[in-house]
Coordinates of C-alpha atoms and ligand atoms in Angstrom, one line a residue:
X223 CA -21.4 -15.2 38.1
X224 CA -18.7 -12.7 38.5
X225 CA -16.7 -12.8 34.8
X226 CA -13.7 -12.2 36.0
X227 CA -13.5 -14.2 39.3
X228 CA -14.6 -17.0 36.8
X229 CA -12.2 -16.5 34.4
X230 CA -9.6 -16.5 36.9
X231 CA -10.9 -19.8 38.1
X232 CA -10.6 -21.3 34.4
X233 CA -7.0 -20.7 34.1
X234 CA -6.3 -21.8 37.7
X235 CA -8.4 -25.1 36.5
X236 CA -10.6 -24.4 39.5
X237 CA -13.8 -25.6 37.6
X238 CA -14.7 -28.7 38.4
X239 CA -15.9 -31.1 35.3
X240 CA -17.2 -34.3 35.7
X241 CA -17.8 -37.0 32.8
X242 CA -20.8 -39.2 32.5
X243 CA -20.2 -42.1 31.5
X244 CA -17.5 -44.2 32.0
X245 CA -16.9 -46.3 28.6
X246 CA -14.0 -46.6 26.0
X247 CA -14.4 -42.6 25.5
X248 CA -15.8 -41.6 28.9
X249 CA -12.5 -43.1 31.1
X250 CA -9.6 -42.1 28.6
X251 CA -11.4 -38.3 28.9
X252 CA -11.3 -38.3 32.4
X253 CA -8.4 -39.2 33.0
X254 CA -7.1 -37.1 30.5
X255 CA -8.5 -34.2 31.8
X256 CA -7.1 -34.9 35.4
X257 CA -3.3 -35.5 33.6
X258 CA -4.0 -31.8 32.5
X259 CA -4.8 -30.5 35.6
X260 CA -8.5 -30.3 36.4
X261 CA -10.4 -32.0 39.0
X262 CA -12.8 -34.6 37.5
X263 CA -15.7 -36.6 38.5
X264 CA -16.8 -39.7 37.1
X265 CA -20.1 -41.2 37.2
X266 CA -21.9 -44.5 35.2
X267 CA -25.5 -45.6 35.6
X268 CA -23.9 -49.0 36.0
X269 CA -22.6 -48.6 39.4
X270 CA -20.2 -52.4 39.3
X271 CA -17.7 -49.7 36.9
X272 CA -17.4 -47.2 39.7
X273 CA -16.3 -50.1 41.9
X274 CA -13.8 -51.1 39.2
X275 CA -12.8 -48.1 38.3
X276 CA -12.2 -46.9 42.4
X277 CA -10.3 -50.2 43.4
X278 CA -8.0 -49.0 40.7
X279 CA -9.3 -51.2 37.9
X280 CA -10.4 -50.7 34.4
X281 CA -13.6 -52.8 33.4
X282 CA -12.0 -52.7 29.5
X283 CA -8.5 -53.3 27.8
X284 CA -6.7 -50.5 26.5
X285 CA -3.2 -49.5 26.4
X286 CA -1.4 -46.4 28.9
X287 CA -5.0 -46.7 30.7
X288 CA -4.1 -48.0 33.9
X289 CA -1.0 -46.1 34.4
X290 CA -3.1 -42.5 34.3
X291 CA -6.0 -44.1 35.9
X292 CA -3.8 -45.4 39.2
X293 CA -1.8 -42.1 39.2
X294 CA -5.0 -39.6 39.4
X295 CA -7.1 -42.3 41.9
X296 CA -3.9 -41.1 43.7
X297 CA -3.2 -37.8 43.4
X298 CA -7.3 -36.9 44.1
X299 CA -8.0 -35.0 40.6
X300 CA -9.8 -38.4 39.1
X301 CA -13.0 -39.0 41.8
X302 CA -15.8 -41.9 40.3
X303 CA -18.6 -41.7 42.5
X304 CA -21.7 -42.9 42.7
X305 CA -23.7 -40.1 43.5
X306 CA -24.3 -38.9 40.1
X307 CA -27.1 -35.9 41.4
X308 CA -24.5 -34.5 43.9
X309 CA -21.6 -34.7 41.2
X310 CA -24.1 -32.6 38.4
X311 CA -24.7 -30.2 41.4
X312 CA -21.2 -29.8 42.0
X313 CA -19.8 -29.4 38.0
X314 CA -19.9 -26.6 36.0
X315 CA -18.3 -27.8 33.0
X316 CA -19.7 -31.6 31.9
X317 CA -19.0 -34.7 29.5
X318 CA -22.1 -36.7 28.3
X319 CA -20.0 -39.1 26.9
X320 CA -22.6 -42.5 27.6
X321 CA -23.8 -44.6 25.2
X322 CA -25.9 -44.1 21.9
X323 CA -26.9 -47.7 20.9
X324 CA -28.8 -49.0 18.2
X325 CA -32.2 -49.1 17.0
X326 CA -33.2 -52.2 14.9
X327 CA -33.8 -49.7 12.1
X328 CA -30.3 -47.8 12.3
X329 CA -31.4 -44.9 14.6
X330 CA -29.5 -44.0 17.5
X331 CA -30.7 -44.4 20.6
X332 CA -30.5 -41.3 22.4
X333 CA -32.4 -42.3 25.7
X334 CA -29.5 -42.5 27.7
X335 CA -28.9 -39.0 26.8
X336 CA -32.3 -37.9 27.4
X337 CA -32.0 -39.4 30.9
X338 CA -28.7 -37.0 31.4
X339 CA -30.3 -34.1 30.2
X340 CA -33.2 -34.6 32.3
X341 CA -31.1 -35.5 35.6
X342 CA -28.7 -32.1 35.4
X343 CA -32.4 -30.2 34.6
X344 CA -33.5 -31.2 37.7
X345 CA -30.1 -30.1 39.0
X346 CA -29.2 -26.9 37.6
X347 CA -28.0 -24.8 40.8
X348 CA -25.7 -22.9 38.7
X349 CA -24.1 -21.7 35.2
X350 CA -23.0 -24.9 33.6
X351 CA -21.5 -26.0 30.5
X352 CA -22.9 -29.7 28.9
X353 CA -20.4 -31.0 26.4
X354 CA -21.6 -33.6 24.0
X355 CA -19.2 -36.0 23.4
X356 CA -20.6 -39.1 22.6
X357 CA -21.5 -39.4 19.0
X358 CA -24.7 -38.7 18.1
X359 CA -27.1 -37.3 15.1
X360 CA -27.1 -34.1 14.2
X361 CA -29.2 -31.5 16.4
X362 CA -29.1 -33.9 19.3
X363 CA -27.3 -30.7 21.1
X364 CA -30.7 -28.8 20.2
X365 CA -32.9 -31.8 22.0
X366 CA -30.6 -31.5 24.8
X367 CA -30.9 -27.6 25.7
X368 CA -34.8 -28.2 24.6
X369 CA -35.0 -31.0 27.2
X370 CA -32.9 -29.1 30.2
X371 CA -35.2 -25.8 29.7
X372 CA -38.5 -28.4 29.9
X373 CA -37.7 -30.3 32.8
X374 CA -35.6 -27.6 34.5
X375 CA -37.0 -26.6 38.0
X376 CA -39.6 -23.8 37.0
X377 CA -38.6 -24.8 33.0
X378 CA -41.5 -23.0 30.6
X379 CA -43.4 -21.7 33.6
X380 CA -43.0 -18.2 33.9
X381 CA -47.0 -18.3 33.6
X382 CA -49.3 -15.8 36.1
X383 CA -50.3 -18.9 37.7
X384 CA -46.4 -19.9 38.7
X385 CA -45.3 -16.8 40.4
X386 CA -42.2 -16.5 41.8
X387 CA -40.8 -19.5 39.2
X388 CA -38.0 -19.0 36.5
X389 CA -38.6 -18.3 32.8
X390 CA -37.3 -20.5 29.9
X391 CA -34.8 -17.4 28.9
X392 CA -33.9 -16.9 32.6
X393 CA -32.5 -21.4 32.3
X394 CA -31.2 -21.0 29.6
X395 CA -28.8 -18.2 30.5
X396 CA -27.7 -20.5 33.2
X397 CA -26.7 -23.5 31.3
X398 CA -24.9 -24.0 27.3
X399 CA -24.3 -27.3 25.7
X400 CA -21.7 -27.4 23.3
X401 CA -20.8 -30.6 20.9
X402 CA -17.4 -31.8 21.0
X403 CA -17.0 -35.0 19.2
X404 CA -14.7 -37.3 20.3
X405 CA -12.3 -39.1 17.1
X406 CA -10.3 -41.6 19.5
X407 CA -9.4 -44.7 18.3
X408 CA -9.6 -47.8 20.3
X409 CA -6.5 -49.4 21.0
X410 CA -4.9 -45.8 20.9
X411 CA -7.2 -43.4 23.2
X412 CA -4.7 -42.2 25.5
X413 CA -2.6 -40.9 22.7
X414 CA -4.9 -40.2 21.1
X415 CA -6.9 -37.9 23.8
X416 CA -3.1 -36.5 24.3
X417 CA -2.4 -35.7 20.0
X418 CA -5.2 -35.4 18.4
X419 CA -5.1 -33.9 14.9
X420 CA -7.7 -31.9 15.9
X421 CA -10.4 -30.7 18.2
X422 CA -13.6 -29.5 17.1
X423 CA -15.8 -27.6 19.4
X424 CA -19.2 -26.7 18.1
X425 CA -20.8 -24.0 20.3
X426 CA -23.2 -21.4 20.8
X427 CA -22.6 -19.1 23.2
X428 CA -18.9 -17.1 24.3
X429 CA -18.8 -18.6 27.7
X430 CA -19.4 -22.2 26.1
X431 CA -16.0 -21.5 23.4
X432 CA -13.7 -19.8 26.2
X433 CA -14.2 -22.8 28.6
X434 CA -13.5 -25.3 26.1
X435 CA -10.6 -23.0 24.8
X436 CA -9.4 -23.1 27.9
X437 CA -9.0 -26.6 28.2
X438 CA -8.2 -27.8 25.2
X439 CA -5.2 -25.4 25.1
X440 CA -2.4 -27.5 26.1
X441 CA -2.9 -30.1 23.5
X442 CA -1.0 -28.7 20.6
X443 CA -3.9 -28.6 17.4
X444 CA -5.8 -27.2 15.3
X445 CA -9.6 -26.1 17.6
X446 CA -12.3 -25.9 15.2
X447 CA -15.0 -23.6 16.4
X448 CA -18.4 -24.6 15.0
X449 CA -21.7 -23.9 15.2
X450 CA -23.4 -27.1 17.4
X451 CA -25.5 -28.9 14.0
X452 CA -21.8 -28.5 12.0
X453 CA -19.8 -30.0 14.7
X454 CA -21.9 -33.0 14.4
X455 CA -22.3 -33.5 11.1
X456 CA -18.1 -33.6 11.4
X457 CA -18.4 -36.4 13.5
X458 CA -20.5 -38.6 11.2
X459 CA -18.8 -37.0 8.1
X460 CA -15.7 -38.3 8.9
X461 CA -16.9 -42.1 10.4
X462 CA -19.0 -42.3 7.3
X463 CA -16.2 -41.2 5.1
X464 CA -13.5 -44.2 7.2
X465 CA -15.7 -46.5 6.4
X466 CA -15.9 -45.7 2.8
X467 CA -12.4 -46.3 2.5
X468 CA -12.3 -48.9 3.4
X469 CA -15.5 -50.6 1.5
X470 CA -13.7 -49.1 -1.4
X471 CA -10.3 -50.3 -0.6
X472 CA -12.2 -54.0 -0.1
X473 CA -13.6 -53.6 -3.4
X474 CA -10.3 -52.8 -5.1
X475 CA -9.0 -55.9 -3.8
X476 CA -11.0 -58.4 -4.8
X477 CA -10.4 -57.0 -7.9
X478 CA -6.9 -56.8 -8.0
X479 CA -7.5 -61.0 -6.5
X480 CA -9.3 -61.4 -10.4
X481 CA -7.2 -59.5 -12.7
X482 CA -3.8 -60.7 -10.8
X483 CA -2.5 -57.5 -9.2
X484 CA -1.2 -57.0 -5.8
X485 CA -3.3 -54.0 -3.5
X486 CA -0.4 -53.4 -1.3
X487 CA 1.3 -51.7 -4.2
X488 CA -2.1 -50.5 -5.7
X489 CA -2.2 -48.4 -2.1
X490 CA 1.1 -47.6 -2.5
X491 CA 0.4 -46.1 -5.7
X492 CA -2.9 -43.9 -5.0
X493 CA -1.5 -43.1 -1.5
X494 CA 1.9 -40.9 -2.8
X495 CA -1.0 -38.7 -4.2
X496 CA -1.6 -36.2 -1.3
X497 CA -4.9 -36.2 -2.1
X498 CA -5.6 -39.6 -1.1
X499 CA -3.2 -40.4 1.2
X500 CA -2.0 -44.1 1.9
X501 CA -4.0 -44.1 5.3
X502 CA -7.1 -46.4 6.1
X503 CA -6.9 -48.5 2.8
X504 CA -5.9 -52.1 4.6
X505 CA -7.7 -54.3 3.1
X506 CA -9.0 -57.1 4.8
X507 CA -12.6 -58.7 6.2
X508 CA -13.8 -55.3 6.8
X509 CA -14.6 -53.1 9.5
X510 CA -16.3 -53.7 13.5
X511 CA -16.1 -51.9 16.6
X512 CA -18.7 -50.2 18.4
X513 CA -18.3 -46.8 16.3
X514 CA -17.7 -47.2 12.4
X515 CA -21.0 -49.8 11.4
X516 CA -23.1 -48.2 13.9
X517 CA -22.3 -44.4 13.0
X518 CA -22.7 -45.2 9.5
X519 CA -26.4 -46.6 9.7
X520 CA -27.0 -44.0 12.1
X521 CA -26.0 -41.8 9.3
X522 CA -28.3 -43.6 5.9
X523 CA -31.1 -43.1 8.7
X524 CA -30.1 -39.4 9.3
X525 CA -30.3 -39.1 5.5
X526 CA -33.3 -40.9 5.0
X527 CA -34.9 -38.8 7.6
X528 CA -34.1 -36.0 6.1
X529 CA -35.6 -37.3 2.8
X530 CA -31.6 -37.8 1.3
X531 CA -31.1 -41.1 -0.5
X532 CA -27.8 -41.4 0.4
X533 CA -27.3 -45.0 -1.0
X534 CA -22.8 -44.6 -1.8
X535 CA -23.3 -45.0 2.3
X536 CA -25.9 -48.2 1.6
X537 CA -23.2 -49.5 -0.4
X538 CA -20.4 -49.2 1.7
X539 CA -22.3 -51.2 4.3
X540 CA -23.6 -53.4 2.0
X541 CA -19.6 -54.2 0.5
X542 CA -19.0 -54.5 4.0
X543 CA -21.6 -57.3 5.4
X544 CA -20.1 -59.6 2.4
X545 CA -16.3 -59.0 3.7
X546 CA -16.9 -62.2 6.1
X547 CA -18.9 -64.0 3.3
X548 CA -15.6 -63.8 1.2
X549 CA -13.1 -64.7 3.4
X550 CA -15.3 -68.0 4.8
X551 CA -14.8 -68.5 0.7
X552 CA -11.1 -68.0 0.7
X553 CA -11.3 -70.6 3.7
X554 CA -13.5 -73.6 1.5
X555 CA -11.2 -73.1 -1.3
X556 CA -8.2 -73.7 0.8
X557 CA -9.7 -76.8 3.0
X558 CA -12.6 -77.8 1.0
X559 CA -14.5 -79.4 3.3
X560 CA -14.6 -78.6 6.6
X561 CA -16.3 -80.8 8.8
X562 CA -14.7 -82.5 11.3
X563 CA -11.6 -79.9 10.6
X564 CA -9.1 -78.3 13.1
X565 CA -9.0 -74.8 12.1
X566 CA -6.4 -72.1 13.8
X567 CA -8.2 -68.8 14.7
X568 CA -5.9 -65.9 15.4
X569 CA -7.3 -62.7 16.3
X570 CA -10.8 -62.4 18.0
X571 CA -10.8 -58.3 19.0
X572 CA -12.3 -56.4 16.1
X573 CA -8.7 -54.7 15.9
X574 CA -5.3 -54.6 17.7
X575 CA -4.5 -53.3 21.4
X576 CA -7.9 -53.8 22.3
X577 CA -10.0 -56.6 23.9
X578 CA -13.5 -55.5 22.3
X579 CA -15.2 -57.9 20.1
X580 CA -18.3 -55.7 19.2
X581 CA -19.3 -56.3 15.8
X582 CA -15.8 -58.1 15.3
X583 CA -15.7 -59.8 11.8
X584 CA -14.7 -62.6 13.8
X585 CA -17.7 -63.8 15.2
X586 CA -19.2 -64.2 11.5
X587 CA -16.6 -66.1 10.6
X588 CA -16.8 -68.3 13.3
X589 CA -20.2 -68.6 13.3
X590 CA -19.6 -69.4 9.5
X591 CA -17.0 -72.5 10.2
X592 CA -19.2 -74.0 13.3
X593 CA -21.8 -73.9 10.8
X594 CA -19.6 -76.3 8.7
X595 CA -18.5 -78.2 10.8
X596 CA -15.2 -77.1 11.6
X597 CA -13.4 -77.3 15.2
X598 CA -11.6 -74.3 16.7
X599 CA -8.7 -73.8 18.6
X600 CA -8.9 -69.7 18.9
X601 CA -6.7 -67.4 20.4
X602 CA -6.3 -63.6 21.3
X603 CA -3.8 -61.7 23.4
X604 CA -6.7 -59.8 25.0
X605 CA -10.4 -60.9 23.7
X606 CA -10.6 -64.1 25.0
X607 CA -12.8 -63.7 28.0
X608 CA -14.9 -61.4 26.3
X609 CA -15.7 -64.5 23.1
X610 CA -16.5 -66.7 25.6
X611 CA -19.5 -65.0 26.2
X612 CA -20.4 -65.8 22.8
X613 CA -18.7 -68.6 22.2
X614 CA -18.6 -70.7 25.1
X615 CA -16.1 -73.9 25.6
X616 CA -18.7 -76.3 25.9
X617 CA -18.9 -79.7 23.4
X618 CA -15.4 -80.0 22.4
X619 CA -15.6 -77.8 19.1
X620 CA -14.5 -74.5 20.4
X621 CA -11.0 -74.3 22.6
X622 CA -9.5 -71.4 23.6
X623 CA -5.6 -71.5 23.6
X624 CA -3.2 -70.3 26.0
X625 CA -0.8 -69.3 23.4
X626 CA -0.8 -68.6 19.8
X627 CA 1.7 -71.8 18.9
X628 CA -1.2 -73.4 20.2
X629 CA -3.9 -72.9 18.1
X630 CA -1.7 -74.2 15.2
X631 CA -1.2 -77.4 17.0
X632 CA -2.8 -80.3 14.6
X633 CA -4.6 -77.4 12.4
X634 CA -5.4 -78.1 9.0
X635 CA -5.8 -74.5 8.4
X636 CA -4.7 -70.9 10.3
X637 CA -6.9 -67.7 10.1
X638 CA -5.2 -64.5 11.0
X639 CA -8.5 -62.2 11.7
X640 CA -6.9 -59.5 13.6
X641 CA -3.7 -57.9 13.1
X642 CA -1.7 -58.0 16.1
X643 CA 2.2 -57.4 16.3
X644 CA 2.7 -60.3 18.0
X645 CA 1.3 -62.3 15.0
X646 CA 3.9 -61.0 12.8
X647 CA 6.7 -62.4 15.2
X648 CA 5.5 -65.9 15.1
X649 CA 8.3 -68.1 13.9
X650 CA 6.8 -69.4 11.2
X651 CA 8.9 -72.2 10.6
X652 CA 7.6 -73.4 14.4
X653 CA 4.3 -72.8 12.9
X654 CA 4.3 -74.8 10.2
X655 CA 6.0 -78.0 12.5
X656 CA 3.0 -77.7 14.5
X657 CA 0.5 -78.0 11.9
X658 CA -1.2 -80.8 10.5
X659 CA -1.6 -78.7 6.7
X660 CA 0.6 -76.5 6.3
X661 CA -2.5 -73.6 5.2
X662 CA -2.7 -69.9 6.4
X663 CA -5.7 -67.9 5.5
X664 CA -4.4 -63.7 6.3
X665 CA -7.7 -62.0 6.2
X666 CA -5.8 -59.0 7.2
X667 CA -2.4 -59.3 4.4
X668 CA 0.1 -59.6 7.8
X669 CA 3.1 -61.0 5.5
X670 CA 4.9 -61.1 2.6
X671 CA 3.4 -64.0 0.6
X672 CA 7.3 -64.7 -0.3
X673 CA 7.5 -64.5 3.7
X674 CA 5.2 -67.6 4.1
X675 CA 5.9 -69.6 0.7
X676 CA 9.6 -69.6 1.8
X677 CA 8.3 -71.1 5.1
X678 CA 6.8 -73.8 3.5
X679 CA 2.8 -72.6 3.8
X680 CA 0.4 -72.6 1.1
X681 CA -0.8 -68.5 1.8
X682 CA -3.8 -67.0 0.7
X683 CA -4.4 -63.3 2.0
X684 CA -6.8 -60.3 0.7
X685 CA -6.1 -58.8 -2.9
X686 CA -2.9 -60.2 -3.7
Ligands
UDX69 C1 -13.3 -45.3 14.9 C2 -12.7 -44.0 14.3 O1 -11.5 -44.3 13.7 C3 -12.5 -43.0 15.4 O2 -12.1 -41.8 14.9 C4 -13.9 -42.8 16.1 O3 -13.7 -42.0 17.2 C5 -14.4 -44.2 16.6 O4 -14.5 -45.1 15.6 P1 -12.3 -47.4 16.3 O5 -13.7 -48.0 16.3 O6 -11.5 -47.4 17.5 O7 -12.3 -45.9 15.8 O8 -11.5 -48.3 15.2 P2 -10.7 -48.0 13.8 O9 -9.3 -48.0 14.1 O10 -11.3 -46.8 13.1 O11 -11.1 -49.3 13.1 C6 -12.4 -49.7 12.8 C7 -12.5 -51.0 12.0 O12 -12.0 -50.8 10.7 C8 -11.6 -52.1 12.6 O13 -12.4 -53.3 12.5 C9 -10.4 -52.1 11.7 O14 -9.8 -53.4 11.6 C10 -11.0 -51.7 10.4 N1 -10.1 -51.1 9.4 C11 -9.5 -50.0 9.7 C12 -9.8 -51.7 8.2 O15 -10.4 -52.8 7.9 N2 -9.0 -51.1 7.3 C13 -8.4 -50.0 7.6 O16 -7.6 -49.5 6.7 C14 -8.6 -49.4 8.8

């Protein structure tokens, strides 16, 4: 490759990317890189997402999405295909951003990867850059370079008896991965992908930092270069580090619930010192998603792997598993007994803006009230369809509501589980008319406890 003609290329955003992998990281990074300017394929093994995503569609919830989705389907730079082989032979710079699920003993699975790195071996026509994005243990990026040289046409076989093949050294100066761990929250990805507080970029090789220089420049912060094991660790550092705020934060309030103080204020308190912060300390029934449990087992197995009993982590799990356990408590002291009970379920997704339910506390809890006895009437601006996978309609014990005012209708109890802004605009007072018992249960501290006194509810929330 000509240096210079390439270069020139780079700042003309002539070099085509593609992404693969079209989840909650894979589509906001697509799309993001076509709203800066490049041209970007998208591919997914699961080939009902391409036909989503190229009637215009989104096959998940999440906020600003659609708008940059339907404008780069329109102006060309945003291409899913199908033909994943001819999209790797046409990149040079490419996102692995699929999935990395779950062992039963905390490992990640990193076959999905594996399956990537195999696929662009076999189709290496050229210099190309692999960018880890998805999260995954550290020296996954070392597997992944390991993997392209073995299975690369001629890989390893510069032997007397392969004449005329390509040696390792000779693949290797055609392709680089780098590890670019991706920190956007659900529910905020497109602002997120837009203003992030930072962008770390662990690499090995020039080429491999000028490209992602290059197109990281517009975005105004901080780009950490990093050797590829560091970058990482950052990414399970800091997941690891979010959760133990919040196990901690969990912790404090439950205390604060025995000794009669109030954790909003303790948080205000500890979070004027700037080296806390007040950030990531809500209390509540602890944490879900798809990222923050799974990244942090993935991270006590790293340890224990590495012979490291890291066992604060272990903890912080632990603290979090009981969160549910608690609130279903908070819930029997408030009703008693619960069978035969209409309880109010606000909240489904395992946070706001979002329509994801994976490891939600929510489905504990329910499962915790079925278990008693209790009948639901649940509601969620955007998770709905996605819990009646779960939780399906049938035998009269589970309803889903149309609105919110409707799951309080002849409840003896209300459970806030998510914290959604339109919760905190409910008129109470229309609330508490609809309700059988007048008896919230704010697993995640949504108002004043004045607030809902005043409106005539007995209120119980999380560490105050
Ligand atoms: C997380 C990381 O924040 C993000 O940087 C990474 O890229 C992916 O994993 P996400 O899974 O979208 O993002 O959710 P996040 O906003 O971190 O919340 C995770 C869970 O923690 C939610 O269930 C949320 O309700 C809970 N949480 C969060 C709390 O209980 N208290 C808090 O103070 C913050």
């Amino acid at each position: 490759m000509e240096d210079r003609v390439f270069a020139r290329e780079l700042q003309d955003k002539m070099v085509p990317i593609m992404v693969l992998g079209m989840g909650h990281v894979g589509i906001p990074t697509a799309v993001g890189l076509a709203e800066l300017g490049w041209k970007v394929a998208g591919v997914d093994q699961d080939l009902a997402k391409i036909a989503i995503l190229r009637e215009g569609r989104l096959p998940f919830y999440e906020p600003e999405l659609q708008e940059l989705l339907s404008k780069h389907l329109a102006s060309g730079r945003f291409i899913p295909t199908e033909d994943v082989e001819g999209a790797i032979r046409s990149a040079t710079v490419l996102f692995v951003c699929v999935g990395t699920p779950q062992r039963n003993n905390g490992e990640a699975d990193l076959s999905q990867v594996e399956a990537v790195a195999r696929m662009i071996a076999r189709n290496l026509n050229g210099y190309k850059l692999i960018v880890e994005k998805s999260t995954v243990p550290a020296i996954t990026a070392q597997w992944i370079k390991r993997t392209i040289q073995r299975y690369a046409k001629g890989g390893n076989t510069n032997s007397p008896e392969n004449p005329g093949h390509v040696s390792g050294s000779e693949i290797s100066s055609r392709f680089d991965v780098a590890s670019n761990p991706e920190f956007l929250q659900e529910g905020r990805a497109v602002h997120d992908f837009f203003h992030p507080e930072r962008v770390v970029c662990g690499v090995d090789s020039e080429q491999a930092w000028e490209i992602l220089a290059e197109i990281y420049r517009p975005l105004q912060c901080p780009i950490l270069r990093t050797d590829l094991n560091t970058a990482e660790l950052i990414k399970h550092t800091a997941n690891a580090f979010l959760a133990t705020k919040i196990s901690f934060i969990n912790m404090v309030a439950d205390l604060c619930e025995t000794v009669g103080a109030d954790v909003m204020r303790v948080v205000e308190g500890i979070g004027l010192d700037p080296r806390i912060g007040p950030d990531f300390l809500r209390p509540g029934i602890g944490f879900g998603g798809y990222c923050l449990p799974k990244d942090l087992r993935a991270f006590i197995y790293l340890a224990e792997v590495q012979g490291l009993d890291f066992s604060l982590l272990k903890e912080v799990e632990r603290v979090n598993q009981r969160r549910s356990e608690v609130f279903l408590k908070k819930v029997h002291q408030a009703l008693w007994v619960l069978n035969g009970k209409t309880v109010g379920v606000l909240g489904l997704a395992f946070k706001p803006n979002t329509d994801d339910i994976r490891e939600a506390p929510s489905i504990k809890i329910i499962q915790g009230l079925l278990a008693e006895g209790a009948v639901l009437q649940l509601y969620d601006p955007s998770a709905m369809r996605n819990m009646q996978a779960i939780f399906p309609e049938e035998g009269g014990r589970v309803k889903y509501c149309s609105l919110a005012y409707d799951a309080a209708r002849g409840a003896h109890a209300l459970l806030f589980l998510t914290e959604w802004d339109e919760f905190r605009q409910l008129d109470l007072a229309q609330v508490r008319n609809l309700m059988e018992v007048p008896i919230l249960v704010d697993g995640r501290n949504l108002f004043a406890p004045a607030q809902a006194r005043a409106a005539g509810f007995e209120y119980i929330s999380i560490g105050r």
